[in-house]
XYZ file of C-alpha atoms in Angstrom:
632
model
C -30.827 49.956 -90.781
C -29.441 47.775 -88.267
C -27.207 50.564 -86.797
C -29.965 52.991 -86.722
C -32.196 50.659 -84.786
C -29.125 49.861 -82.138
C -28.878 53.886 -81.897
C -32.340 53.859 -81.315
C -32.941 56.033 -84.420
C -36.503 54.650 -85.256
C -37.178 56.817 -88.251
C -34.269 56.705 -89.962
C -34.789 52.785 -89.761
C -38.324 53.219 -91.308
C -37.473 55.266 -93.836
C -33.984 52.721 -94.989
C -36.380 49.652 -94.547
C -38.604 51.408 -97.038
C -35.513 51.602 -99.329
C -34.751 48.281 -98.982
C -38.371 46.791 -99.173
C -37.928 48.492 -103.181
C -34.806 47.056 -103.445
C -35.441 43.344 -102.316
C -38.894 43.775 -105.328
C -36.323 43.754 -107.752
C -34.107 40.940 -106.504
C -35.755 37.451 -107.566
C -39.528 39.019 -106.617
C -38.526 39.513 -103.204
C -36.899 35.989 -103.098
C -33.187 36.580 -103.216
C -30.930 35.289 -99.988
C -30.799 39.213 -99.200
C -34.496 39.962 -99.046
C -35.057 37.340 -96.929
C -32.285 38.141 -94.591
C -33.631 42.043 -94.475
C -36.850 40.671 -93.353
C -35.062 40.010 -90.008
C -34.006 43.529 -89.666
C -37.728 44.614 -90.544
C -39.505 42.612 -87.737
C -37.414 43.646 -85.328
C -37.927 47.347 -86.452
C -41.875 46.479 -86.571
C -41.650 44.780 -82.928
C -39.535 47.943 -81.841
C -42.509 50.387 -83.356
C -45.327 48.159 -81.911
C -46.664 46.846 -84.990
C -45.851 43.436 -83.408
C -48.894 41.614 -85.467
C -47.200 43.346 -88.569
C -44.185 41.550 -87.594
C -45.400 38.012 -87.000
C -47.025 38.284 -89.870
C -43.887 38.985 -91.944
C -41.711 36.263 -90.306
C -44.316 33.753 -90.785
C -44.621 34.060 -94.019
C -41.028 34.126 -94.742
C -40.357 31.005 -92.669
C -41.882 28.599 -95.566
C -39.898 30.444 -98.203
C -36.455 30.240 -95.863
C -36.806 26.612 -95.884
C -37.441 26.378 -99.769
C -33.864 27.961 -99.492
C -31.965 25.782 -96.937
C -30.437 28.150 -95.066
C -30.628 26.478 -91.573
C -28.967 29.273 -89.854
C -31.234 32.090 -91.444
C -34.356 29.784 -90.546
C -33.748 29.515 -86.863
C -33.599 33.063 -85.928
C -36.317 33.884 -88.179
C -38.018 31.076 -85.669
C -36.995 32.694 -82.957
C -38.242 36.126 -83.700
C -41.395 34.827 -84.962
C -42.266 32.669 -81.790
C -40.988 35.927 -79.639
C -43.677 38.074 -81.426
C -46.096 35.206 -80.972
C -45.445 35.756 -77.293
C -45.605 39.857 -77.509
C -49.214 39.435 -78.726
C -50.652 36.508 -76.486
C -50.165 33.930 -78.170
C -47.425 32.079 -75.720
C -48.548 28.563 -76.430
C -47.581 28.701 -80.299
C -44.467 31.157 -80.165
C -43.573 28.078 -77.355
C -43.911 25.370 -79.877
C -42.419 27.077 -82.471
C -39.152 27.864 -79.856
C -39.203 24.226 -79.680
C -38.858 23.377 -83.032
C -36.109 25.923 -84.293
C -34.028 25.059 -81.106
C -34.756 21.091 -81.467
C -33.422 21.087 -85.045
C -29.865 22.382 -84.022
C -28.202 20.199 -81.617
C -25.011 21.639 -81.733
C -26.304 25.495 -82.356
C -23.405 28.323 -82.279
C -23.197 30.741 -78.967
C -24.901 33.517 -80.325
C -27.635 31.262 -81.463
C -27.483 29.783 -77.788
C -28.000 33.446 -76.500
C -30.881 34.409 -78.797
C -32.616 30.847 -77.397
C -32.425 32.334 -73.834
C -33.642 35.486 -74.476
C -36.785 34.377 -76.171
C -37.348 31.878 -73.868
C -36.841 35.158 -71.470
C -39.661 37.071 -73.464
C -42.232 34.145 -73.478
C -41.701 33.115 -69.234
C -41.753 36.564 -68.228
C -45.815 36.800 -67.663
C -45.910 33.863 -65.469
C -42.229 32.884 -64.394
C -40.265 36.025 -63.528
C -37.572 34.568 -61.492
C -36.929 31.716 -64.382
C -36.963 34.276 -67.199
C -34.575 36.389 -65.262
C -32.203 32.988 -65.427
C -32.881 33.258 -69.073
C -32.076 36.501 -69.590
C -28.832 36.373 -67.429
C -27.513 33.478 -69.551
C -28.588 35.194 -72.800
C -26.206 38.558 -71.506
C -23.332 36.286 -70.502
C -23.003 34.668 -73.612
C -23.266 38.039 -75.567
C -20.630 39.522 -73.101
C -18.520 36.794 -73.574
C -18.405 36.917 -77.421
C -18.645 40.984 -77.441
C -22.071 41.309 -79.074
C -22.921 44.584 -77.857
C -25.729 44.975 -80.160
C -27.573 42.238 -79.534
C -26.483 42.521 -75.553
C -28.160 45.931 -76.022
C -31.531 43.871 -76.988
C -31.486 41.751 -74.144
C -31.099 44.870 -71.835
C -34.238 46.288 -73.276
C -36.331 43.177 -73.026
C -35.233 43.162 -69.121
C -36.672 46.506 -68.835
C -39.640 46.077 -70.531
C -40.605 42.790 -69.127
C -39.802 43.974 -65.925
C -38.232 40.815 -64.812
C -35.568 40.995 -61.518
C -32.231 41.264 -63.403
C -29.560 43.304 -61.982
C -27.106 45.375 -64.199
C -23.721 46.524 -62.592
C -22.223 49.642 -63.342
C -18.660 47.690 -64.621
C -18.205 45.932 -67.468
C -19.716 42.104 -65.990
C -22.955 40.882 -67.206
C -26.191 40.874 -65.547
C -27.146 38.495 -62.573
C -30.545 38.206 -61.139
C -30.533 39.291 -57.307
C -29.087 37.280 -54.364
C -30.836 34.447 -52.961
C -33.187 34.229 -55.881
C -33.824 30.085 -56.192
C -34.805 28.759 -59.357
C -38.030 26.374 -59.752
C -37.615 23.241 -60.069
C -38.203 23.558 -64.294
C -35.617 26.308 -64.782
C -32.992 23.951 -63.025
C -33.866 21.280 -65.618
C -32.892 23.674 -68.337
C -30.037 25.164 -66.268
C -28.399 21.346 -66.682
C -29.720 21.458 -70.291
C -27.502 25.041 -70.442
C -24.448 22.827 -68.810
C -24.126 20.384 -71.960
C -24.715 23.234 -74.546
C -21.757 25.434 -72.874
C -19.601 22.965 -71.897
C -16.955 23.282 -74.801
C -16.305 26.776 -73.991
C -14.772 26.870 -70.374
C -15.235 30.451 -69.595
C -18.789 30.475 -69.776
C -19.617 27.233 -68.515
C -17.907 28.644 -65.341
C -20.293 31.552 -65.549
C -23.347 29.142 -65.617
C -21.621 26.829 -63.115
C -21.103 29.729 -60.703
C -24.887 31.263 -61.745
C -26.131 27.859 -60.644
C -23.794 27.189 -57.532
C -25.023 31.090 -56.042
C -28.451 30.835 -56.829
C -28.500 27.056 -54.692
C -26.791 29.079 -51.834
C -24.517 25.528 -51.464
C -21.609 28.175 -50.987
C -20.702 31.008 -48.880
C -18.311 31.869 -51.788
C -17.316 31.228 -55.257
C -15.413 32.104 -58.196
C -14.125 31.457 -61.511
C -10.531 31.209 -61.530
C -8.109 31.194 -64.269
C -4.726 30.500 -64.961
C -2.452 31.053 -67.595
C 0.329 28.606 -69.177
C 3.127 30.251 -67.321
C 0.899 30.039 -64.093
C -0.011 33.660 -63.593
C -3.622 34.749 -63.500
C -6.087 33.988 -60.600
C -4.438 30.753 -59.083
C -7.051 27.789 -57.800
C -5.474 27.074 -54.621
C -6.610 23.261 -55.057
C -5.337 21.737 -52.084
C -4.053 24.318 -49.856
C -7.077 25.275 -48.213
C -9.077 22.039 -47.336
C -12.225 24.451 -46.909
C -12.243 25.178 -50.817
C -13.140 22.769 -53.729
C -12.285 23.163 -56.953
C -14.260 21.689 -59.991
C -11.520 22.191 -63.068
C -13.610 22.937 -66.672
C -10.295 22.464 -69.136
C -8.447 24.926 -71.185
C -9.761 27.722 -73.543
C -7.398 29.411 -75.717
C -4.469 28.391 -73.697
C -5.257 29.261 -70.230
C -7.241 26.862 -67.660
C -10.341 27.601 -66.357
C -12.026 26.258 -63.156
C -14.615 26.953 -60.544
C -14.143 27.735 -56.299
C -16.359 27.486 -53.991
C -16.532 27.614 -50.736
C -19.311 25.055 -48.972
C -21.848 26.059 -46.646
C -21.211 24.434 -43.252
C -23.838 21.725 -43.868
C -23.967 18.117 -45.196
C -27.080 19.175 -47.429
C -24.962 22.271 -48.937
C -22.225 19.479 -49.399
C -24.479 17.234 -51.529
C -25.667 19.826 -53.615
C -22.240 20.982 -54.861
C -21.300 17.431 -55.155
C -24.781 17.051 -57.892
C -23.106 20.184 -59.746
C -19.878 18.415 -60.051
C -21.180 15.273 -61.092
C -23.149 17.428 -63.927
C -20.457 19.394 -64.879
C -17.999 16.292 -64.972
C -21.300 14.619 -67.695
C -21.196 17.688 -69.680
C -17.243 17.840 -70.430
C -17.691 13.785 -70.782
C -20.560 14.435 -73.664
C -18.303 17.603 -75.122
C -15.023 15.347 -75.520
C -17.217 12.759 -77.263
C -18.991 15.434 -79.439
C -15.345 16.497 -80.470
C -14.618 12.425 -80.807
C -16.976 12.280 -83.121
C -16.379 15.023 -85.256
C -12.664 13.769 -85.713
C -14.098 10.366 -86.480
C -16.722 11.677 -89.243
C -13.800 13.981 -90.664
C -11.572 10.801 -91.120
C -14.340 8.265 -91.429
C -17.098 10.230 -93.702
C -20.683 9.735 -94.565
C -20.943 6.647 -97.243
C -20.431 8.769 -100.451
C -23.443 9.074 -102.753
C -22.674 5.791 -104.684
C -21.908 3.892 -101.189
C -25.731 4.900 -100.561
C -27.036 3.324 -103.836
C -24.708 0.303 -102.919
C -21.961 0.570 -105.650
C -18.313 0.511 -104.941
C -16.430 3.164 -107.311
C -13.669 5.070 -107.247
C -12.731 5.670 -111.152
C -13.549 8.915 -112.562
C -15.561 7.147 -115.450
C -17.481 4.912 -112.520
C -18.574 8.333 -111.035
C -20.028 10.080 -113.751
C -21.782 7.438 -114.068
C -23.211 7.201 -110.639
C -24.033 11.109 -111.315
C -25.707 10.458 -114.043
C -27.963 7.881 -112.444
C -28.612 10.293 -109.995
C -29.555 12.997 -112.972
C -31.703 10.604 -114.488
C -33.580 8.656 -111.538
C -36.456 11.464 -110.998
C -37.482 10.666 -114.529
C -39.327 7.677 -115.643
C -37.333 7.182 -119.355
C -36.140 4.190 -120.127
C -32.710 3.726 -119.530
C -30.215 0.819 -121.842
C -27.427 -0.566 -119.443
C -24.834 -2.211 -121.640
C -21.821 -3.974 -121.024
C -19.872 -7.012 -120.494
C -20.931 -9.870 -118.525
C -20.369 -9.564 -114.820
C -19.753 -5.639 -114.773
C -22.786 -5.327 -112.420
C -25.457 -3.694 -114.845
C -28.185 -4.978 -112.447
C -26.516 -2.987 -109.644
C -26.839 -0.189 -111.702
C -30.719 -0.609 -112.515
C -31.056 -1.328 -108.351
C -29.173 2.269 -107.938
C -31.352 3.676 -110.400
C -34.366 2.248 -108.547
C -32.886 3.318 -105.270
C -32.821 7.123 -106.114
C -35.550 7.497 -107.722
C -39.084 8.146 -106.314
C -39.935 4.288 -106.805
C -37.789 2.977 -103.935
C -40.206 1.970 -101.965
C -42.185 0.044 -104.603
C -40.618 -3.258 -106.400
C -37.935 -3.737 -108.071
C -37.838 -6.842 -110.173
C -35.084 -8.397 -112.154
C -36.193 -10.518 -115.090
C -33.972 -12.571 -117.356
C -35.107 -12.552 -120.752
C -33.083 -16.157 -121.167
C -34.153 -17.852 -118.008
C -37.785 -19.295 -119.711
C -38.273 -20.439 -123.122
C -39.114 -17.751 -125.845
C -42.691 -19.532 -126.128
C -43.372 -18.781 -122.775
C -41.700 -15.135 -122.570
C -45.115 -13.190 -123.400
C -46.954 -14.992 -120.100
C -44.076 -14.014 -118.291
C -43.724 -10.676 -118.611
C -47.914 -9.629 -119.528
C -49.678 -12.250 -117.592
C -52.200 -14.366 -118.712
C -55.768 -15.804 -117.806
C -57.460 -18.899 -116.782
C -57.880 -21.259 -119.714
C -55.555 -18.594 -122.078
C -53.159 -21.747 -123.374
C -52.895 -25.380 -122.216
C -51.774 -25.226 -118.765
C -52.892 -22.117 -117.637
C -55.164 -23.459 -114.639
C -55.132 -20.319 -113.048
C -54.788 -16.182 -113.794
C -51.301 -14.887 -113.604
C -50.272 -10.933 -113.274
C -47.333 -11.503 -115.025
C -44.155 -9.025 -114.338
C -45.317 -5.871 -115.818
C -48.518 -5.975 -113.036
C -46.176 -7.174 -110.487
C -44.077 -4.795 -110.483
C -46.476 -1.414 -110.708
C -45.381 1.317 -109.855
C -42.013 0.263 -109.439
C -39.402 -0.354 -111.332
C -38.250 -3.900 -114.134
C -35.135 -4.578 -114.871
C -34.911 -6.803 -117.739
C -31.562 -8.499 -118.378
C -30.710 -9.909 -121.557
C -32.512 -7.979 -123.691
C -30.865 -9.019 -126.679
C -31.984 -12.779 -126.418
C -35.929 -11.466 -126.250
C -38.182 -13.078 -129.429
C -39.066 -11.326 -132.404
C -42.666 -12.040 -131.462
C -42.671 -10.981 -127.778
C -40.813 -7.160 -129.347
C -43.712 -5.645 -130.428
C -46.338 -6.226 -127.443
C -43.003 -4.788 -125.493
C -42.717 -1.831 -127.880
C -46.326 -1.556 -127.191
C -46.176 -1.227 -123.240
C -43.002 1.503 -123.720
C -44.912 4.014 -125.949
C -48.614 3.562 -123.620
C -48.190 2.207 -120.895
C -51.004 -0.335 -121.693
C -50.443 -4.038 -121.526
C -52.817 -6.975 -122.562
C -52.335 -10.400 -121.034
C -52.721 -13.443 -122.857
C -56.831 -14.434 -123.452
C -57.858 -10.798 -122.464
C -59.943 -8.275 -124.167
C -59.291 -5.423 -122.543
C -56.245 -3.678 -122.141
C -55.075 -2.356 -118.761
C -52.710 0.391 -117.854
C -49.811 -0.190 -115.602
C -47.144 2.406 -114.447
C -43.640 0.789 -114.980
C -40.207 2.110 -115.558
C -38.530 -0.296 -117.543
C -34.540 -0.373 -117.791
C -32.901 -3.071 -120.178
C -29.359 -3.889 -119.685
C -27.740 -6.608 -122.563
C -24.179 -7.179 -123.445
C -25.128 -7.543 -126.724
C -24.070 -5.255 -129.705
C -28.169 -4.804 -130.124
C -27.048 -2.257 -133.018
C -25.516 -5.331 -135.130
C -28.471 -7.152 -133.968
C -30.619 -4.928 -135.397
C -28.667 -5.128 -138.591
C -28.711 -8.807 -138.175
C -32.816 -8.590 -138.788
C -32.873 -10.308 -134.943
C -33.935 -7.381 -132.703
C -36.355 -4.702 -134.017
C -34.992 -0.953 -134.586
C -37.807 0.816 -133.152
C -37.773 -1.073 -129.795
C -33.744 -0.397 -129.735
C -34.705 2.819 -130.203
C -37.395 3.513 -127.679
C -35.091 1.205 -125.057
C -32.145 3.149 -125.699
C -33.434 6.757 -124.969
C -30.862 7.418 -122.261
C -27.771 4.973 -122.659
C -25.313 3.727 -120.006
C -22.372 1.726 -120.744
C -20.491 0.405 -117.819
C -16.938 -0.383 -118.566
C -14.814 -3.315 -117.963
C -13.052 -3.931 -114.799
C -9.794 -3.694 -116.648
C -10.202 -0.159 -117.971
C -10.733 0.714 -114.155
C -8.289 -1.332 -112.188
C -7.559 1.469 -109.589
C -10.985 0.227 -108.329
C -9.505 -3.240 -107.644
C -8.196 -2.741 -104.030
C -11.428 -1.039 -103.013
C -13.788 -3.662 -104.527
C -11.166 -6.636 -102.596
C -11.636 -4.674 -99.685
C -15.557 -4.689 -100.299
C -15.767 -8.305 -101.047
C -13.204 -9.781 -97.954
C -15.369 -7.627 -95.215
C -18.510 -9.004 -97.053
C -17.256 -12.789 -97.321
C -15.136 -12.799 -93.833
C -18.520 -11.868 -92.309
C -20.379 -14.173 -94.168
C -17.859 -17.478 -93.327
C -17.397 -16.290 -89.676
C -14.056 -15.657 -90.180
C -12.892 -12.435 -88.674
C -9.299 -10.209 -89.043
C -8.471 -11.712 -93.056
C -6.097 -9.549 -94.940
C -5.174 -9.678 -98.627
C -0.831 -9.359 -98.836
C 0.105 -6.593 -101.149
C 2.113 -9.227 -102.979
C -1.070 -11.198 -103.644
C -3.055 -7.503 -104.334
C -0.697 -7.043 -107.223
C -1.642 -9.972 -108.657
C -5.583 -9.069 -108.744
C -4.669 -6.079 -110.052
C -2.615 -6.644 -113.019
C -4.887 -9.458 -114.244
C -7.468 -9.191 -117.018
C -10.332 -10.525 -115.089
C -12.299 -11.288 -118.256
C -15.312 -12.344 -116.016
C -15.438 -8.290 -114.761
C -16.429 -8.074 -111.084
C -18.550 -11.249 -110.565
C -15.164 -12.929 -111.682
C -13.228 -10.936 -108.724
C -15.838 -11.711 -106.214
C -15.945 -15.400 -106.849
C -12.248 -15.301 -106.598
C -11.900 -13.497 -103.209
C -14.603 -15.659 -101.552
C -12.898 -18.738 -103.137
C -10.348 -17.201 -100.899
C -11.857 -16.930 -97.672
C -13.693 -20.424 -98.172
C -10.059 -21.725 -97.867
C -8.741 -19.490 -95.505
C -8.124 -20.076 -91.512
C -9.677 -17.254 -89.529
C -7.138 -14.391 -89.310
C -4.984 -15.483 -92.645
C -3.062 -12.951 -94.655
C -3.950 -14.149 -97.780
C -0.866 -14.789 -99.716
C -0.695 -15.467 -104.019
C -0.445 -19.043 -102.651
C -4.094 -18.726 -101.697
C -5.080 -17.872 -105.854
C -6.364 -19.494 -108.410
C -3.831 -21.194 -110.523
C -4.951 -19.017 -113.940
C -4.807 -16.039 -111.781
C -1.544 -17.194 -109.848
C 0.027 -17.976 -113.353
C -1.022 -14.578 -115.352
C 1.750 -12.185 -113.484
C 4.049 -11.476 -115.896
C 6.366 -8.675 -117.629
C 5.298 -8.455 -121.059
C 8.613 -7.416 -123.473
C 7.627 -5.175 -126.363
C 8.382 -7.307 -128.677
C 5.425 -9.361 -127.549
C 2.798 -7.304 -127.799
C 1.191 -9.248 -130.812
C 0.140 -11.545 -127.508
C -1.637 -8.682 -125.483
C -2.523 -6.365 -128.237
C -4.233 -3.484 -125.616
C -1.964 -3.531 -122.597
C 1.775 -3.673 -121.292
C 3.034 -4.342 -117.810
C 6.301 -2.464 -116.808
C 8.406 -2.424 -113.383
C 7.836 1.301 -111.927
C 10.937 0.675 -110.289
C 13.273 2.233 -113.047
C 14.367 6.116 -114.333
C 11.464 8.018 -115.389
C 13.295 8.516 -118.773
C 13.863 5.070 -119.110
C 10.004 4.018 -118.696
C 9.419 6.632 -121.054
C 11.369 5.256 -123.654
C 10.271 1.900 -122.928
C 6.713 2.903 -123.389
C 6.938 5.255 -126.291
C 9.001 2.595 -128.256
C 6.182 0.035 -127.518
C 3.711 2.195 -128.551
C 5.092 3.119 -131.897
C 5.994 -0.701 -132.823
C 2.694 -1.364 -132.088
C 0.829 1.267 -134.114
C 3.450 0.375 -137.274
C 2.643 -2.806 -136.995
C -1.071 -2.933 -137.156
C -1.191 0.167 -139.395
C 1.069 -2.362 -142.181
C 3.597 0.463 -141.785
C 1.868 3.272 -143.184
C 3.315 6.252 -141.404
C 0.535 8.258 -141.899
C -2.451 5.571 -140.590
C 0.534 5.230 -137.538
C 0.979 9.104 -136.838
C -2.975 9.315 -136.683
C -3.542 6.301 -134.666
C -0.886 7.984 -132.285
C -2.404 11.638 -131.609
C 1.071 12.729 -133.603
C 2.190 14.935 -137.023
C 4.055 12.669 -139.567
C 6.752 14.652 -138.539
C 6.511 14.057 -135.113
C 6.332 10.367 -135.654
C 9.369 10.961 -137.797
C 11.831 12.452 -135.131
C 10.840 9.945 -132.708
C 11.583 7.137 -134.556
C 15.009 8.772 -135.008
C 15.440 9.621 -131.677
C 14.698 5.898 -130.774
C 16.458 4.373 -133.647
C 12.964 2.891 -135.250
C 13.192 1.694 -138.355
């Protein structure tokens, strides 16, 4: 369809849109990424037939359902076309607007995108600005010449001719110029500049705009693009030798140099003017170089990851499912049980949770279930009134009412009373709560997430925490593991906690020595992270301003715990041996097999088969290693 309509075969491209209007039914309702990109091929066939109103009113009506899909490149030129056919039929003021917004949502748009700009800006100036839309149009056919676009170079020829704006084709392969002598207004020069900073990473044309610009100001009596290749051959810019000439260099493009000549007119004013281009041209490679800058800087700095945004530090492939299952689960409003060890950060957890979720701009509140006594628990979290209980001078929300609409994190779960359960069991199942001395029950829209590092399952056995309530807590489960089963994320977190601290203590340019690094990492930290960030701003509290923080600088229990344990003595750490990595491969590996096997002997009471099992192995496998390593 597309190469019938840039033959000019108008029938043959009604009768294959028709095809393809029967097709695209069939694909997702009319839906799929194809259909939607065939409706750009059909509104240009509808503007080319005169159904323009036709035409608007297919692209508008596909613009909603392009953004549904994301595709920001599809969803600018349907803009485009849209706000050109809004223009076709009257209607310049919208199509303008609507310009505005597809071009304003791609700073950094490719060329052809650049050249489809121009010539719709072309097609809505052309009633009342002739000479500015013939600027438009020239930039729109330089671009397209410069990439080899025929087709769409082919469009911008017809829009010339049926606008009827002053635009001047040659008869040789160079693109259109509007005629000699033919000033721009005073707003087209304000987008000419605009054109400077969008062009100004690709050399050749910015010399084409630069020279447009430079002719059209009739500062020159002459000028030129000339370029020069990395031996030196091509059209030489005789920068120096003639002290008539200037030449503004634009930088290389695909190893040869570009750069503009011009010869001034004899006149201070002419002089000034090229001077303003130069100073504009020497802004727009400045803002190009730092556009570049700052792609190399996002490519080796990135975004904060997804769990940087929720403000969690992870790196460990178990950390990071987690963080994507918070992410899974935050659009629902389940309640969510965050166990683990004290200090592995459940409440930072329940904050992520909060974070992503729809909620994160309503409270978050963290409640400890054993910060108040278990009398006063019930006021606490369900409020009371006046008068309620002796002492209660005055109504109280409680944390439930506080915290509508949000989200309550409730620590300690474990340690709540038996009698405080059930009012809580209550609230999860309807949502209705009823403080202390009322009669009337009032709805409140919490999430609730629990964390404990209780076993709550043995407490439930125990006859201390009700089974339903576990239950209805529990309905999506998150355990967050140790810091020792994820000590790869040791360095990172250091490195988290020293920026955090340094900045904190005014103490700028700290370092952590890999020596004393190896210590943090080989520990046990049996506090988890609240342990390791108490430790590293213990650190910085004692450190002068630009230390390198040596294992001098440690705790003594930390300072004292580095140590190689033999395998023989592995009835003192019963989970975990340390060995040197600098040793044969095959000697580790014996080292670590032979450890392993000991181990599993020994707390198996030597039954080979409880052994083989514990190890992943056959009996017989478990056999001919212990022969192979002389086991007895």
């Amino acid at each position: 369809m597309q190469l019938a309509l840039a033959a000019g075969d108008l029938d043959s491209a009604g009768r294959l849109n028709e095809e393809l209007q029967s097709i695209s039914e069939h694909l997702d309702g009319g839906h799929s990424h194809y259909g939607l990109w065939h409706l750009l091929t059909r509104v240009k066939w509808l503007y080319r037939t005169g159904q323009v109103e036709a035409g608007v009113a297919v692209a508008m009506d596909a613009i909603p359902r392009i953004e549904r899909m994301a595709d920001r490149n599809l969803l600018e030129r349907m803009q485009l076309l849209a706000a050109e056919g809004l223009g076709r039929i009257g209607r310049v003021g919208e199509g303008t607007r609507l310009m505005a917004t597809a071009v304003s949502a791609n700073p950094e748009p490719p060329l052809e995108m650049l050249a489809e700009a121009s010539r719709v800006a072309g097609r809505l100036t052309a009633h009342d600005d002739p000479a500015g839309a013939a600027g438009y149009f020239a930039r729109a056919a330089r671009i397209l010449h410069a990439v080899g676009n025929l087709s769409a170079g082919n469009e911008v020829a017809r829009d010339v001719r049926d606008t009827g704006v002053p635009l001047i084709y040659s008869d040789g392969d160079a693109p259109p110029q509007p005629p000699a002598g033919l000033r721009p207004p005073a707003a087209e020069l304000t987008e000419r500049i605009a054109a400077l900073i969008d062009l100004a990473a690709h050399p050749p044309l910015l010399g084409a705009e630069v020279l447009s610009l430079i002719t059209d100001t009739g500062a020159a009596r002459s000028a030129r693009v000339a370029e020069t290749g990395p031996d030196g051959d091509g059209d030489q810019a005789p920068a120096g030798r003639d002290p008539s000439l200037i030449s503004l260099p634009l930088g290389p493009y695909h190893d040869r140099h570009f750069s503009v000549v011009a010869e001034p007119q004899p006149i201070a004013s002419a002089r000034a003017t090229l001077l303003a281009i130069e100073r504009l041209v020497h802004t727009a490679l400045a803002l190009a170089r730092a556009r570049d800058q700052e792609r190399e800087r996002t490519a080796l700095w990135p975004e904060p990851s997804p769990e940087q945004q929720l403000g969690l530090v992870c790196a460990s492939e178990r950390m990071l499912d987690l963080v994507k299952s918070v992410r899974r689960i935050a659009g629902s409003n389940v309640t969510v049980l965050i166990t683990g060890e004290t200090g592995v950060g459940k409440e930072l957890f329940a904050r992520a949770l909060h974070q992503a979720s729809a909620r994160r701009d309503r409270p978050f509140l963290a409640f400890n279930c054993t910060t108040v006594p278990r009398e006063i628990l019930d006021s606490q979290l369900f409020g009371h009134r006046r008068g309620a209980f002796t002492g209660a001078q005055d109504d109280s929300p409680g944390l439930i009412r506080s915290a509508a609409g949000g989200t309550l994190f409730l620590d300690e779960i474990g340690e709540m009373s038996l009698a405080a359960q059930p009012k809580l069991l209550r609230f999860l199942e309807t949502g209705e709560i009823l403080p202390l001395g009322d009669t009337r029950p009032q709805f409140v829209d919490v999430r609730v997430v629990a964390a404990t590092n209780a076993n709550l399952e043995q407490l439930v056995a125990d006859g201390r925490f009700r089974e339903d309530l576990y239950y209805r807590l529990s309905v999506i489960p998150l355990q967050v593991p140790p810091l020792r089963e994820r000590r790869e994320e040791i360095p990172l977190l250091v490195e988290h906690f020293l920026d955090k601290f340094s900045h904190e203590s005014q103490k700028p340019l700290l370092r952590v020595a890999e020596e004393t690094l190896d210590y943090l990492v080989l520990y046990r930290w049996p506090g988890n992270v609240r342990q390791l960030a108490n430790e590293v701003r213990r650190m910085v509290a004692l450190a002068e301003p630009g230390a390198v923080l040596m294992p001098q600088h440690l705790s003594a229990a930390i300072a004292a715990s580095r140590r190689t344990v033999p395998a023989d003595q592995l009835v003192l750490e019963p989970t975990e041996m340390v060995m040197r990595i600098d040793q044969p491969l095959a000697a580790a590996t014996e080292h670590l097999e032979r450890a392993l096997i000991q181990r599993a002997l020994k707390s198996c009471e030597g039954k080979v088969d409880d052994a083989a099992r514990l190890l992943g192995l056959s009996r017989k496998g478990l056999y001919l290693k212990r022969q192979r390593l002389g086991i007895e």
